[in-house]
Amino acid sequence: MAQKPSIPKGTRDFGPMEMAKRNYIFNTIKDVYALYGFQQIETPAMETLQTLMGKYGEEGDKLLFKVLNSGDFMNKVSDDELREKNSLHLAAKLCEKGLRYDLTVPFARYVVMHREELQLPFKRYQIQPVWRADRPQKGRYREFYQCDADVVGSDSLLNEVELMQIVDTVFTKFGVRVQIKINNRKILTGIAEIIGEADKIVDITVAIDKLDKIGLESVNAELKEDGISDEAIEKLQPIISLSGSNSEKLDVIAKILADSEVGVKGVEETRFILDALEKTGLDNEIELDLTLARGLNYYTGAIFEVKALDTPMGSITGGGRYDNLTGIFGMPGLSGVGISFGADRIYDVLNELDLYPKEAVNSTQLLFINFGEKETDYCLPSVTKARKAGIRTEMYPDSAKMKKQMGYANAKNIPFVALAGENEINEGKLTLKNMATGEQTMVTPDELIAIVTK
């Protein structure tokens, strides 16, 4: 007996209903990006390992999927090297390409390669799959999509303001209530300076970032474990427990960081962004969260994170400002700011809250029943007319039993069924059945179109 086919662990098939939902997410995000003047690019699934290696740290390098060279890929490998069984050394000899790990490094490579053609500031978006040789588990896949948007070549904070408006617009269109959290890497650096632990910035931020999950007591214990003094931990308490409006929090943190040049700069940047957003009138809440600390080795200014309010789901969008996107490829000085929508988590949120519009997930709107050759010939012009009117229309291909054809319509949730027998043909009409109500009406082809498109 033939072995049942399977797919690699950590990958998924998507059926028609899932694809309809995913396309609704991607198309909504694309439409909003376009509203704000962003242009789409795509980069190859494969990049050279020279482009990918060393950009994600030692752990990231291990998670790269490497692609065997084509042809006689073993001819450069000696018997001694094979006997050593050093997989990393062998991979370097056998593989020159790898599947992309994220969209950021390929974007940086794209900007360096096409610098002369680009109009700066360059506003790009990219919605493509990425691959990671990670251990598959619930919610973590080896192949998944990223939906990134970045502005490079401009230091203006209006870019941050615009990206927050994009986030607000997208989730308003989805009907999902979210909280947008904002902080600034410079504020976090200033805090580390003021409490006398400037060199422990990463330890401090990694710990306080867990405040929501593990609570204040555990955060303090972790800080102590990382070698941060009791005095510094004491100074940190009023900062991480700050409450009040965004404006009140900024006023307090501005006083605390008055002697830190970098901290003051972070407060000024955050105040500008929040003041500008107030003028735009966001639909969703934006909150200054001084415990927010994402991508500390990467981001250099504003940082953002978005959480759904009506279902527990972790971060569903994130991003921030970085100073040197292209420095990894020898072209320093090009700053940028970007966001990334978590499509898979948004998919789960919309499912959980049942927010997919019917028209987004129902494919065919109208099915013509097939009674035989004569009836089909009569119906075909109406099928064409319906499609020209923008109605998603099918003609059942076989003259099967009526029960089977109606079962097909029900299984696909097709809302209308049209049929023509001898009476209809004699009168030049069609019978239209509303599958939800069971109501049947004899109509002309034009009347049919008016009813289905109503």
Coordinates of C-alpha atoms in Angstrom, one line a residue:
M1 CA 0.0 0.0 0.0
A2 CA 1.4 3.4 -1.0
Q3 CA 2.6 5.5 1.9
K4 CA 0.3 8.4 2.9
P5 CA 1.9 11.8 1.9
S6 CA 2.9 14.3 4.6
I7 CA 4.4 17.8 4.9
P8 CA 7.4 18.9 6.9
K9 CA 6.9 19.6 10.6
G10 CA 6.3 23.2 11.3
T11 CA 4.6 23.9 7.9
R12 CA 0.9 24.0 7.1
D13 CA -1.6 23.6 4.3
F14 CA -4.3 26.3 4.0
G15 CA -7.7 25.3 2.6
P16 CA -10.0 27.7 0.6
M17 CA -11.7 29.1 3.8
E18 CA -8.4 29.7 5.5
M19 CA -7.0 31.3 2.4
A20 CA -10.0 33.6 2.0
K21 CA -9.5 34.8 5.6
R22 CA -5.7 35.2 5.2
N23 CA -6.2 37.1 1.9
Y24 CA -8.7 39.4 3.7
I25 CA -6.0 40.2 6.3
F26 CA -3.2 40.7 3.7
N27 CA -5.5 42.8 1.4
T28 CA -6.7 45.0 4.2
I29 CA -3.1 45.7 5.3
K30 CA -1.9 46.3 1.7
D31 CA -4.8 48.7 1.1
V32 CA -3.9 50.8 4.2
Y33 CA -0.1 50.7 3.3
A34 CA -1.0 52.1 -0.1
L35 CA -3.2 54.8 1.4
Y36 CA -0.1 56.1 3.2
G37 CA 2.1 56.1 0.1
F38 CA 4.0 52.8 0.8
Q39 CA 5.2 50.8 -2.2
Q40 CA 5.4 47.0 -2.4
I41 CA 8.7 45.1 -3.1
E42 CA 9.5 41.4 -3.1
T43 CA 12.9 39.7 -2.5
P44 CA 13.8 36.1 -3.4
A45 CA 13.0 33.2 -1.0
M46 CA 16.7 32.4 -1.2
E47 CA 19.6 34.7 -0.4
T48 CA 23.3 34.0 -0.4
L49 CA 24.6 32.8 2.9
Q50 CA 27.1 35.6 2.8
T51 CA 24.0 38.0 3.1
L52 CA 22.4 36.0 5.9
M53 CA 25.1 34.7 8.1
G54 CA 26.3 36.7 11.1
K55 CA 23.2 39.0 11.0
Y56 CA 21.1 37.2 13.6
G57 CA 23.7 36.2 16.2
E58 CA 25.0 32.7 16.8
E59 CA 21.5 31.3 17.6
G60 CA 20.0 32.8 14.5
D61 CA 22.7 31.4 12.3
K62 CA 21.8 27.9 13.6
L63 CA 18.2 28.4 12.6
L64 CA 18.9 29.2 9.0
F65 CA 17.7 26.7 6.4
K66 CA 20.7 26.1 4.1
V67 CA 20.3 25.0 0.5
L68 CA 22.6 22.4 -1.0
N69 CA 24.6 23.6 -4.1
S70 CA 23.3 22.1 -7.3
G71 CA 25.4 19.8 -9.4
D72 CA 28.3 17.7 -7.9
F73 CA 28.2 19.5 -4.6
M74 CA 30.5 16.9 -2.9
N75 CA 33.5 17.4 -5.2
K76 CA 35.1 20.0 -3.0
V77 CA 34.9 17.9 0.1
S78 CA 37.9 15.7 1.1
D79 CA 37.6 12.3 2.7
D80 CA 39.2 13.7 5.9
E81 CA 36.5 16.4 6.1
L82 CA 33.8 13.8 5.8
R83 CA 35.4 11.7 8.5
E84 CA 35.5 14.7 10.9
K85 CA 31.7 15.0 10.6
N86 CA 31.9 18.7 11.4
S87 CA 28.4 19.7 10.1
L88 CA 29.0 23.5 10.3
H89 CA 32.3 23.2 8.3
L90 CA 30.6 20.9 5.8
A91 CA 27.6 23.2 5.4
A92 CA 30.0 26.1 4.5
K93 CA 31.4 24.0 1.7
L94 CA 28.2 22.4 0.4
C95 CA 25.9 25.4 0.6
E96 CA 26.1 28.9 -0.8
K97 CA 22.4 29.8 -0.4
G98 CA 19.8 29.8 2.4
L99 CA 16.1 30.6 2.9
R100 CA 15.5 34.0 4.2
Y101 CA 15.1 34.2 8.0
D102 CA 13.2 37.5 8.1
L103 CA 12.4 40.4 5.7
T104 CA 14.7 43.0 7.4
V105 CA 18.1 41.7 6.3
P106 CA 16.9 41.1 2.6
F107 CA 15.5 44.7 2.7
A108 CA 18.8 46.1 3.9
R109 CA 20.5 44.2 1.1
Y110 CA 17.9 45.5 -1.4
V111 CA 18.5 49.1 -0.4
V112 CA 22.3 48.8 -0.7
M113 CA 22.0 47.1 -4.1
H114 CA 19.4 49.6 -5.5
R115 CA 20.5 52.8 -3.7
E116 CA 20.9 54.8 -6.9
E117 CA 17.4 54.0 -8.1
L118 CA 15.6 54.7 -4.8
Q119 CA 13.9 58.0 -4.1
L120 CA 14.6 58.8 -0.4
P121 CA 12.8 58.7 1.9
F122 CA 11.9 55.2 0.6
K123 CA 8.6 53.8 2.0
R124 CA 8.4 50.1 1.3
Y125 CA 6.1 47.3 2.4
Q126 CA 6.7 43.6 2.0
I127 CA 4.4 40.6 2.7
Q128 CA 6.2 37.3 2.2
P129 CA 7.0 34.0 3.9
V130 CA 10.1 33.5 6.0
W131 CA 11.7 30.2 7.2
R132 CA 13.3 29.3 10.5
A133 CA 14.7 25.8 11.4
D134 CA 13.2 26.2 14.9
R135 CA 11.6 23.4 17.0
P136 CA 7.9 23.5 15.9
Q137 CA 5.4 24.0 18.8
K138 CA 2.0 25.6 19.2
G139 CA 2.0 29.0 17.6
R140 CA 5.6 28.6 16.3
Y141 CA 6.1 27.5 12.7
R142 CA 9.1 26.9 10.5
E143 CA 7.4 28.7 7.6
F144 CA 5.3 31.8 8.3
Y145 CA 4.4 35.2 6.8
Q146 CA 5.7 38.6 7.9
C147 CA 4.0 41.9 6.9
D148 CA 6.6 44.6 7.2
A149 CA 6.5 48.3 6.4
D150 CA 9.6 50.6 6.8
V151 CA 10.6 54.2 6.0
V152 CA 14.3 54.6 5.4
G153 CA 16.4 57.7 4.7
S154 CA 14.5 60.1 7.0
D155 CA 15.1 61.0 10.7
S156 CA 11.7 62.8 11.0
L157 CA 9.5 61.7 13.8
L158 CA 6.5 62.2 11.5
N159 CA 7.3 58.8 10.2
E160 CA 6.7 57.3 13.6
V161 CA 3.4 59.2 13.8
E162 CA 2.3 57.9 10.4
L163 CA 3.1 54.3 11.3
M164 CA 1.0 54.6 14.4
Q165 CA -1.9 55.9 12.3
I166 CA -1.4 52.9 10.0
V167 CA -1.7 50.6 13.0
D168 CA -4.8 52.4 14.2
T169 CA -6.4 52.4 10.7
V170 CA -5.7 48.7 10.1
F171 CA -7.2 47.5 13.4
T172 CA -10.2 49.9 13.0
K173 CA -10.9 48.3 9.6
F174 CA -10.7 44.8 11.2
G175 CA -13.1 45.9 14.0
V176 CA -10.5 44.9 16.6
R177 CA -10.0 47.2 19.7
V178 CA -6.3 47.4 20.5
Q179 CA -4.0 49.2 22.8
I180 CA -0.9 50.7 21.2
K181 CA 2.0 50.8 23.6
I182 CA 4.9 53.2 23.0
N183 CA 8.3 53.7 24.7
N184 CA 11.8 54.9 23.6
R185 CA 15.1 53.2 23.8
K186 CA 16.7 56.5 24.8
I187 CA 14.5 56.7 27.8
L188 CA 15.5 53.2 28.9
T189 CA 19.2 54.1 28.4
G190 CA 18.6 57.2 30.5
I191 CA 17.0 55.2 33.3
A192 CA 20.0 52.8 33.4
E193 CA 22.3 55.8 33.6
I194 CA 20.4 57.6 36.4
I195 CA 20.3 54.5 38.6
G196 CA 24.0 54.0 38.1
E197 CA 23.9 50.8 36.1
A198 CA 24.5 52.1 32.5
D199 CA 26.4 48.9 31.5
K200 CA 23.4 46.7 32.6
I201 CA 20.9 48.3 30.2
V202 CA 20.0 44.9 28.6
D203 CA 19.6 43.0 31.9
I204 CA 17.4 45.8 33.3
T205 CA 15.1 46.0 30.2
V206 CA 14.9 42.2 29.8
A207 CA 13.7 42.0 33.4
I208 CA 11.2 44.9 33.4
D209 CA 9.8 43.8 30.1
K210 CA 8.4 40.8 32.1
L211 CA 6.5 42.9 34.6
D212 CA 3.1 42.0 33.2
K213 CA 3.9 38.3 33.1
I214 CA 5.7 37.7 36.4
G215 CA 4.9 40.7 38.7
L216 CA 7.1 43.3 40.5
E217 CA 8.5 41.0 43.1
S218 CA 9.9 38.5 40.6
V219 CA 11.2 41.3 38.4
N220 CA 13.2 42.7 41.4
A221 CA 14.5 39.2 42.2
E222 CA 15.7 38.8 38.6
L223 CA 17.4 42.2 38.7
K224 CA 19.2 41.2 41.9
E225 CA 20.2 37.9 40.3
D226 CA 21.7 39.9 37.4
G227 CA 24.0 41.7 39.8
I228 CA 22.1 45.0 40.0
S229 CA 22.6 46.7 43.4
D230 CA 19.8 47.0 45.9
E231 CA 20.2 50.8 45.7
A232 CA 19.7 50.8 41.9
I233 CA 16.7 48.5 42.3
E234 CA 15.2 50.9 44.9
K235 CA 15.7 53.9 42.5
L236 CA 13.9 51.9 39.7
Q237 CA 10.7 51.2 41.7
P238 CA 8.9 54.6 41.2
I239 CA 9.8 54.6 37.5
I240 CA 8.4 51.1 36.6
S241 CA 5.3 51.7 38.8
L242 CA 4.5 55.1 37.2
S243 CA 0.8 55.6 36.5
G244 CA -1.4 58.4 35.2
S245 CA -2.0 59.9 31.8
N246 CA 0.7 59.9 29.1
S247 CA 1.4 63.5 29.7
E248 CA 1.7 63.0 33.5
K249 CA 4.1 60.1 33.1
L250 CA 6.2 62.2 30.7
D251 CA 6.4 65.1 33.1
V252 CA 7.5 62.8 35.9
I253 CA 10.1 60.9 33.8
A254 CA 11.4 64.2 32.4
K255 CA 12.3 65.3 36.0
I256 CA 13.9 62.0 36.9
L257 CA 16.0 62.0 33.7
A258 CA 16.9 65.7 33.8
D259 CA 20.6 64.9 34.2
S260 CA 20.7 62.3 31.4
E261 CA 21.3 63.9 28.0
V262 CA 20.1 60.7 26.1
G263 CA 17.1 60.3 28.5
V264 CA 16.0 63.9 27.9
K265 CA 16.2 63.4 24.1
G266 CA 14.0 60.2 24.5
V267 CA 11.4 62.2 26.4
E268 CA 11.3 64.9 23.8
E269 CA 10.9 62.5 21.0
T270 CA 8.1 60.6 22.8
R271 CA 6.3 63.9 23.6
F272 CA 6.4 65.0 20.0
I273 CA 4.9 61.7 18.8
L274 CA 2.2 61.6 21.4
D275 CA 1.3 65.3 20.8
A276 CA 1.1 64.8 17.1
L277 CA -1.1 61.7 17.4
E278 CA -3.5 63.6 19.7
K279 CA -4.1 66.0 16.8
T280 CA -4.9 63.1 14.4
G281 CA -7.6 61.7 16.6
L282 CA -6.8 57.9 16.8
D283 CA -9.7 55.5 17.2
N284 CA -7.6 53.3 19.6
E285 CA -5.9 54.0 22.8
I286 CA -2.1 54.8 22.9
E287 CA -0.2 54.3 26.1
L288 CA 3.3 55.3 27.2
D289 CA 4.6 52.1 28.8
L290 CA 8.1 52.6 30.4
T291 CA 8.4 48.8 30.9
L292 CA 8.1 48.2 27.1
A293 CA 11.5 47.0 25.8
R294 CA 11.7 45.2 22.5
G295 CA 14.7 44.4 20.3
L296 CA 17.1 46.3 22.5
N297 CA 20.2 45.4 20.4
Y298 CA 18.4 46.6 17.3
Y299 CA 16.2 49.6 18.1
T300 CA 17.6 53.0 18.9
G301 CA 14.6 55.3 19.3
A302 CA 10.8 54.9 19.6
I303 CA 9.5 51.3 20.1
F304 CA 5.9 50.1 19.7
E305 CA 3.8 47.1 20.5
V306 CA 0.1 46.4 19.9
K307 CA -2.2 44.1 22.0
A308 CA -5.8 43.2 21.4
L309 CA -8.1 44.3 24.2
D310 CA -10.9 41.7 23.8
T311 CA -8.9 38.5 23.7
P312 CA -5.6 37.4 25.3
M313 CA -3.0 37.0 22.4
G314 CA 0.3 38.7 23.2
S315 CA 1.8 41.2 20.8
I316 CA 0.0 41.3 17.4
T317 CA 2.1 44.1 15.9
G318 CA 5.5 45.7 16.8
G319 CA 8.3 47.9 15.6
G320 CA 10.5 50.8 16.2
R321 CA 13.2 53.2 15.1
Y322 CA 16.7 51.9 14.1
D323 CA 19.7 54.1 13.2
N324 CA 21.8 51.9 10.9
L325 CA 19.8 49.5 8.7
T326 CA 22.4 49.2 6.0
G327 CA 25.6 49.3 8.1
I328 CA 25.7 45.5 8.1
F329 CA 26.5 45.8 4.3
G330 CA 29.1 48.5 4.6
M331 CA 26.8 51.5 3.8
P332 CA 26.4 53.2 7.2
G333 CA 24.2 56.2 8.2
L334 CA 20.8 55.2 6.8
S335 CA 18.3 55.3 9.6
G336 CA 14.8 54.0 9.4
V337 CA 11.6 53.1 11.3
G338 CA 9.3 50.2 10.7
I339 CA 6.4 48.0 11.9
S340 CA 5.5 44.4 11.4
F341 CA 1.9 43.0 11.6
G342 CA 1.7 39.5 13.1
A343 CA -0.6 38.0 10.4
D344 CA -0.9 34.6 12.1
R345 CA -1.9 36.1 15.5
I346 CA -4.3 38.6 13.8
Y347 CA -5.9 35.5 12.0
D348 CA -6.5 33.9 15.4
V349 CA -7.8 37.2 16.9
L350 CA -10.3 37.6 14.1
N351 CA -11.4 34.0 14.4
E352 CA -11.8 34.3 18.2
L353 CA -13.9 37.4 17.9
D354 CA -15.8 36.2 14.8
L355 CA -14.9 39.4 12.9
Y356 CA -14.5 38.1 9.3
P357 CA -17.0 39.8 7.0
K358 CA -19.2 37.3 5.2
E359 CA -18.3 38.7 1.7
A360 CA -14.6 38.1 2.6
V361 CA -15.0 34.4 3.3
N362 CA -17.9 33.3 1.0
S363 CA -16.5 32.8 -2.5
T364 CA -19.3 31.9 -5.0
Q365 CA -22.4 34.1 -4.8
L366 CA -24.5 32.4 -7.5
L367 CA -24.8 28.8 -8.8
F368 CA -26.6 27.9 -12.0
I369 CA -28.2 24.4 -11.9
N370 CA -27.3 22.1 -14.8
F371 CA -30.4 20.2 -16.1
G372 CA -28.9 19.2 -19.5
E373 CA -27.5 20.5 -22.7
K374 CA -30.6 22.6 -23.8
E375 CA -31.0 24.2 -20.4
T376 CA -27.2 24.9 -20.1
D377 CA -27.1 26.6 -23.5
Y378 CA -30.0 28.8 -22.4
C379 CA -28.3 29.7 -19.1
L380 CA -24.7 30.4 -20.4
P381 CA -25.4 34.0 -21.6
S382 CA -26.9 34.8 -18.1
V383 CA -23.8 33.2 -16.4
T384 CA -21.6 35.5 -18.5
K385 CA -23.8 38.5 -17.8
A386 CA -23.6 37.8 -14.0
R387 CA -19.9 37.6 -14.1
K388 CA -19.6 40.8 -16.1
A389 CA -21.7 42.5 -13.3
G390 CA -19.0 41.3 -10.8
I391 CA -21.1 38.4 -9.3
R392 CA -18.9 35.4 -8.5
T393 CA -20.8 32.8 -10.5
E394 CA -20.5 29.0 -11.1
M395 CA -22.3 26.8 -13.6
Y396 CA -22.5 23.2 -12.2
P397 CA -20.5 21.2 -14.7
D398 CA -22.5 18.0 -14.8
S399 CA -26.3 17.3 -15.2
A400 CA -26.3 15.5 -11.9
K401 CA -29.4 14.9 -9.7
M402 CA -30.9 18.1 -8.3
K403 CA -30.2 16.9 -4.7
K404 CA -26.5 16.6 -5.4
Q405 CA -26.3 20.1 -7.0
M406 CA -28.2 21.7 -4.1
G407 CA -25.9 19.9 -1.7
Y408 CA -22.9 21.4 -3.5
A409 CA -24.5 24.9 -3.0
N410 CA -25.1 24.3 0.7
A411 CA -21.6 22.9 1.3
K412 CA -20.0 26.0 -0.3
N413 CA -22.5 28.4 1.5
I414 CA -23.6 29.8 -1.9
P415 CA -26.4 32.2 -1.1
F416 CA -28.3 32.1 -4.4
V417 CA -29.1 29.3 -6.9
A418 CA -30.5 29.9 -10.4
L419 CA -32.2 27.4 -12.6
A420 CA -34.1 27.2 -15.9
G421 CA -36.5 24.5 -17.0
E422 CA -39.0 24.5 -19.9
N423 CA -41.3 27.1 -18.3
E424 CA -38.5 29.6 -17.7
I425 CA -37.1 29.1 -21.2
N426 CA -40.5 29.7 -22.7
E427 CA -40.9 33.0 -20.7
G428 CA -37.2 34.1 -21.2
K429 CA -36.7 34.1 -17.4
L430 CA -34.9 32.2 -14.6
T431 CA -36.0 30.9 -11.2
L432 CA -33.8 32.4 -8.5
K433 CA -33.7 30.7 -5.1
N434 CA -32.5 32.5 -1.9
M435 CA -30.8 29.6 0.0
A436 CA -31.1 31.3 3.4
T437 CA -34.9 32.0 3.2
G438 CA -35.9 29.3 0.7
E439 CA -37.8 31.9 -1.2
Q440 CA -38.1 31.3 -5.0
T441 CA -38.8 34.0 -7.6
M442 CA -39.1 34.0 -11.4
V443 CA -37.0 36.8 -12.7
T444 CA -35.3 38.2 -15.8
P445 CA -31.5 38.0 -16.0
D446 CA -31.3 41.8 -15.2
E447 CA -33.6 41.4 -12.2
L448 CA -31.5 38.5 -11.0
I449 CA -28.4 40.7 -11.1
A450 CA -30.1 43.4 -9.2
I451 CA -31.3 41.0 -6.4
V452 CA -27.9 39.2 -6.0
T453 CA -25.9 42.4 -5.9
K454 CA -28.3 44.2 -3.5

